[in-house]
mmCIF file of C-alpha atoms in Angstrom:
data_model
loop_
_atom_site.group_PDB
_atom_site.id
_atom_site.type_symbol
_atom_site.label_atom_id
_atom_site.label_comp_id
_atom_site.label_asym_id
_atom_site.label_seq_id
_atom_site.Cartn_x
_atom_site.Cartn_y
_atom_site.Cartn_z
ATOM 1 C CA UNK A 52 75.916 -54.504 27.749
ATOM 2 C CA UNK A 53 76.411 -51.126 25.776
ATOM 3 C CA UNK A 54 73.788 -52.499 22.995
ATOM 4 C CA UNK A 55 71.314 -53.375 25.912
ATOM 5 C CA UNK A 56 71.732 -49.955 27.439
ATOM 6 C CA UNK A 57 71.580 -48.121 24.252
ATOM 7 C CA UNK A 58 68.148 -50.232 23.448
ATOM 8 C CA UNK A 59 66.968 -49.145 26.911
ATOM 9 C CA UNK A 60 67.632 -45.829 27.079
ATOM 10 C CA UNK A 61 65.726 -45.457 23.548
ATOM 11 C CA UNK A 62 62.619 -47.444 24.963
ATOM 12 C CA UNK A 63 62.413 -44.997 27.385
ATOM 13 C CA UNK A 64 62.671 -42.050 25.208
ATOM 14 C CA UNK A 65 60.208 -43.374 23.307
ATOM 15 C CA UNK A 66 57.444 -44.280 26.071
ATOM 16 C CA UNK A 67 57.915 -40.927 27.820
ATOM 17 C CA UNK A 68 57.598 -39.128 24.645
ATOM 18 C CA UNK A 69 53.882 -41.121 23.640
ATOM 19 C CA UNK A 70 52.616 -40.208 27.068
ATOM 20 C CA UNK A 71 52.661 -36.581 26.994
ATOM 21 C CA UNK A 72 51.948 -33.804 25.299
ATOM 22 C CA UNK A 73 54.809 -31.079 24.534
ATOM 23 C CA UNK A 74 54.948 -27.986 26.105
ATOM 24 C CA UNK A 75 53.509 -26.425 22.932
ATOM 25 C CA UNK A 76 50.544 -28.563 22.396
ATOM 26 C CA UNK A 77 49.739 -27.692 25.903
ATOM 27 C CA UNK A 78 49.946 -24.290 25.404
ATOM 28 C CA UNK A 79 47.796 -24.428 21.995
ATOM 29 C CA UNK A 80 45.507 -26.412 24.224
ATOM 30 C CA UNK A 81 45.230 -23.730 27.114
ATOM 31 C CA UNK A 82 44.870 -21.319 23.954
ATOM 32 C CA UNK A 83 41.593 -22.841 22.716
ATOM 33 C CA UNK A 84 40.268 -23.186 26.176
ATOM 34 C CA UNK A 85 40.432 -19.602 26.998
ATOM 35 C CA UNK A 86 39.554 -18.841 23.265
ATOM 36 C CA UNK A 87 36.286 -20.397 23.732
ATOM 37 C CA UNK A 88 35.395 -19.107 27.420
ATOM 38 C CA UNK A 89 35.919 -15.304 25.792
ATOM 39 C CA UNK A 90 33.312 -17.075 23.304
ATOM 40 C CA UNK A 91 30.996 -18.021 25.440
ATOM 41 C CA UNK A 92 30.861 -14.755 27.679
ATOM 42 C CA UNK A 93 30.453 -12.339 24.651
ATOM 43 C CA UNK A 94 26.810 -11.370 23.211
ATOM 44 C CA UNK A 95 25.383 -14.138 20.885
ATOM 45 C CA UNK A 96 23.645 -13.008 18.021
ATOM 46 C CA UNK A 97 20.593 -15.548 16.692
ATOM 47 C CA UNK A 98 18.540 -15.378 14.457
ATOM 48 C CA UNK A 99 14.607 -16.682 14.478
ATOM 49 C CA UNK A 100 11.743 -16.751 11.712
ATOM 50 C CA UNK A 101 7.937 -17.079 11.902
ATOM 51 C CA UNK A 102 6.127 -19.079 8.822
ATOM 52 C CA UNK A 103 2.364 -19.878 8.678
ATOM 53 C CA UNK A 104 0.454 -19.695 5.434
ATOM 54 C CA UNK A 105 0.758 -16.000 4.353
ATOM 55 C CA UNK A 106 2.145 -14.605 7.505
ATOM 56 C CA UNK A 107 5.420 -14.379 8.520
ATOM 57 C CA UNK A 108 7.996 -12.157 11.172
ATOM 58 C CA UNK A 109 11.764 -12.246 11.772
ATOM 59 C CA UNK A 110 13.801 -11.866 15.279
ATOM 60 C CA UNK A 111 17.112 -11.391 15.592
ATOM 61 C CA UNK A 112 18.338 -11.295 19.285
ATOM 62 C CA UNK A 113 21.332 -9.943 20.668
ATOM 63 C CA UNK A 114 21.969 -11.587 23.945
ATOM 64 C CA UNK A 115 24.636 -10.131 26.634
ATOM 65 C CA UNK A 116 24.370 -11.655 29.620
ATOM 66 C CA UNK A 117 20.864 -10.925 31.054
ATOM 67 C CA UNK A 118 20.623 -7.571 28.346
ATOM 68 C CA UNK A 119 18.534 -8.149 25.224
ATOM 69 C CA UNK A 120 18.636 -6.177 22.241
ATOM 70 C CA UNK A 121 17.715 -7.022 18.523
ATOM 71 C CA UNK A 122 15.214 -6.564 15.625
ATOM 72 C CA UNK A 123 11.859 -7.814 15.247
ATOM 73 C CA UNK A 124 9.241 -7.500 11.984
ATOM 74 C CA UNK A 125 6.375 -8.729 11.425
ATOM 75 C CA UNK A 126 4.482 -9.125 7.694
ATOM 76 C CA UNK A 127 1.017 -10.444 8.777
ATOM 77 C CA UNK A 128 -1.584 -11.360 5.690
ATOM 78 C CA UNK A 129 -3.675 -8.272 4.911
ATOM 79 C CA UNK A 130 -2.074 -6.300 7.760
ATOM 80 C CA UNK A 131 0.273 -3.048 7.488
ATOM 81 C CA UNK A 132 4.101 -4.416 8.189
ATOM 82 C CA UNK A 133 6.026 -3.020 10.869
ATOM 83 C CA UNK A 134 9.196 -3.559 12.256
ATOM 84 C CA UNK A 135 11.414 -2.131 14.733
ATOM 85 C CA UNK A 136 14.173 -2.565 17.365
ATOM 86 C CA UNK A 137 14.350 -4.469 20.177
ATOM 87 C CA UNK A 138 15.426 -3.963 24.394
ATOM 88 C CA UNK A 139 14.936 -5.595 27.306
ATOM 89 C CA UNK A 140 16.189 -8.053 29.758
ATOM 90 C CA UNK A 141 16.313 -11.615 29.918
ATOM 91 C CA UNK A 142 14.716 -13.193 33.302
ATOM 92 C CA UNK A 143 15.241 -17.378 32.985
ATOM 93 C CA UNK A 144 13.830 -18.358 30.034
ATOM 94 C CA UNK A 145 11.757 -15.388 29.393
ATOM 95 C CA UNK A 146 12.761 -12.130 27.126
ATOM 96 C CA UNK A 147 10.512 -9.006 28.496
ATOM 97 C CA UNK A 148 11.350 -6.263 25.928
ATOM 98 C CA UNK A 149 10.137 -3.083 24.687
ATOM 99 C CA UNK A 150 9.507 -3.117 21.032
ATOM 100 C CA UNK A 151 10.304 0.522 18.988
ATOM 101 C CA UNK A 152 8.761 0.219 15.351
ATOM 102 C CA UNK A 153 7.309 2.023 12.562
ATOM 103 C CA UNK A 154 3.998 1.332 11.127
ATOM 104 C CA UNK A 155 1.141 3.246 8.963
ATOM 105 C CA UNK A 156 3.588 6.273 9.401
ATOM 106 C CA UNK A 157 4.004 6.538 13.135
ATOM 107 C CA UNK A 158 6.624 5.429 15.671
ATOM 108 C CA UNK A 159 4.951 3.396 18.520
ATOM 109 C CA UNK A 160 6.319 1.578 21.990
ATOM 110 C CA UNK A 161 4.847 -1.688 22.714
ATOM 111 C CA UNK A 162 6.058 -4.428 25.254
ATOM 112 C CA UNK A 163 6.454 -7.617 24.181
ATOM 113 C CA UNK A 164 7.834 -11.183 25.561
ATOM 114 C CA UNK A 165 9.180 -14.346 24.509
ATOM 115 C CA UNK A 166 9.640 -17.459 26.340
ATOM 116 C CA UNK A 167 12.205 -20.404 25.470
ATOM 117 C CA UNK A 168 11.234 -23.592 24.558
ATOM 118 C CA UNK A 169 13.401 -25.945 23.252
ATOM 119 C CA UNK A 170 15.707 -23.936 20.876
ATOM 120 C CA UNK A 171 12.362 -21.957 19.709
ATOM 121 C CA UNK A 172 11.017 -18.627 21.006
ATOM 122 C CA UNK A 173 7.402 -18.109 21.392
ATOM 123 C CA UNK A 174 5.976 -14.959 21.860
ATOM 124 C CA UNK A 175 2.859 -14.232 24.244
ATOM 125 C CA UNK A 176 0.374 -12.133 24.966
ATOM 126 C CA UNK A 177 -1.654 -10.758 27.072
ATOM 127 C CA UNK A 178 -4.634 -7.700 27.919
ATOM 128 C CA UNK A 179 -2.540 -4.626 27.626
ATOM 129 C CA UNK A 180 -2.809 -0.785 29.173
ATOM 130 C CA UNK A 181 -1.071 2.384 28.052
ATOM 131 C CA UNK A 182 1.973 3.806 30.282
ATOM 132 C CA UNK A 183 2.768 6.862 29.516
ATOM 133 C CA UNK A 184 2.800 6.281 25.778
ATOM 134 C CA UNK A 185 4.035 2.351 25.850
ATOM 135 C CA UNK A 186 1.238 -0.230 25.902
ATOM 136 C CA UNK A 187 2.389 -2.713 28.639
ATOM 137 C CA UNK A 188 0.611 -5.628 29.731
ATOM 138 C CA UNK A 189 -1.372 -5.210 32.623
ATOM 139 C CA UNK A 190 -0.960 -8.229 34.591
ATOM 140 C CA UNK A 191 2.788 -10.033 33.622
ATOM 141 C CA UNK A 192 1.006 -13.280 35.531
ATOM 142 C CA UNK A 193 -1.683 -13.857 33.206
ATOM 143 C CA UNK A 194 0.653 -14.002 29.896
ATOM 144 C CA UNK A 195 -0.880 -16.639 27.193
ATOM 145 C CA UNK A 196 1.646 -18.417 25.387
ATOM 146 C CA UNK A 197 -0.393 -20.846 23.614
ATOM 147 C CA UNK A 198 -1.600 -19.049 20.905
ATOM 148 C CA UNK A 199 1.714 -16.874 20.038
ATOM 149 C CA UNK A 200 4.035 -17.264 17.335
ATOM 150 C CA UNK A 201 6.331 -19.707 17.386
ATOM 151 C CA UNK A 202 9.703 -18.325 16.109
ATOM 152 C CA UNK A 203 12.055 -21.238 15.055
ATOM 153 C CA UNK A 204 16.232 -20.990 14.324
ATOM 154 C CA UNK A 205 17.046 -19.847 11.165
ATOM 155 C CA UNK A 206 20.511 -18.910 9.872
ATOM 156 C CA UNK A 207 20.908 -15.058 10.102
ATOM 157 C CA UNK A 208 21.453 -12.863 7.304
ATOM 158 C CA UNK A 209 24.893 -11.616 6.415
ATOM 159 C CA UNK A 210 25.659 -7.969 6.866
ATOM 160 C CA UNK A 211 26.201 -6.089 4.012
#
């Protein structure tokens, strides 16, 4: 009977030890849970490009919760360049920012918005009017996204 005991007792070791998990892998476990909800709460940075023929413009949003910021340029075939910075707000899918840049010398305000689709941004427009110094389009409703440029993921550049 001792052998038979002996052989049960280490059956039953071994069965309640292949169920479970430690205490430490659940721990590590809890770890990368709350690792990745701290993750998923912080700002995202991304990262979008705009290629057609000669033209071309670069976004790079900074989204915290419904805050926007980032940087936006634009090199448009036979056009001065400009870029600038980026803030707004996020409302669903749609970014409404104002856009700060430089361009033929002078600093100038102009609103802009992009709207979500898929895992691209498109940017739209619409008739504008000047507000105190920021053009800002007149009439949010009748926004044309048709026709705007369609900024697709691209990997962001590294800081240096």
């Amino acid at each position: 009977m001792t052998i038979r005991n002996t052989l049960a007792l280490f059956a039953a070791v071994f069965i309640c030890s292949c169920s479970g998990k430690s205490g430490s892998e659940n721990n590590a476990s809890d770890d990368t849970s709350s690792i990745k909800s701290t993750i998923a709460i912080g700002p995202t940075n991304q990262c979008f490009a705009y290629q057609v023929r000669k033209d071309s413009a670069f976004l790079n949003l900074e989204i915290a919760g419904q805050r926007v910021s980032g940087k936006l340029s634009y090199a448009i075939f036979e056009k001065d360049r400009n870029e600038g910075k980026l803030s707004g707000t996020m409302s669903g899918d749609t970014i409404f920012a104002h856009y700060t840049f430089a361009s033929e010398g002078t600093q100038s305000v102009r609103e802009v918005v992009f709207l979500k689709t898929g895992q691209n941004w498109v940017e739209g427009f619409g008739d504008v009017k000047d507000s105190a110094g920021v053009m800002i389009f007149s009439d949010r409703s009748k926004l044309d996204f048709k026709k705007g440029l369609s900024f697709k993921p691209v990997e962001c550049p590294s800081a240096e």
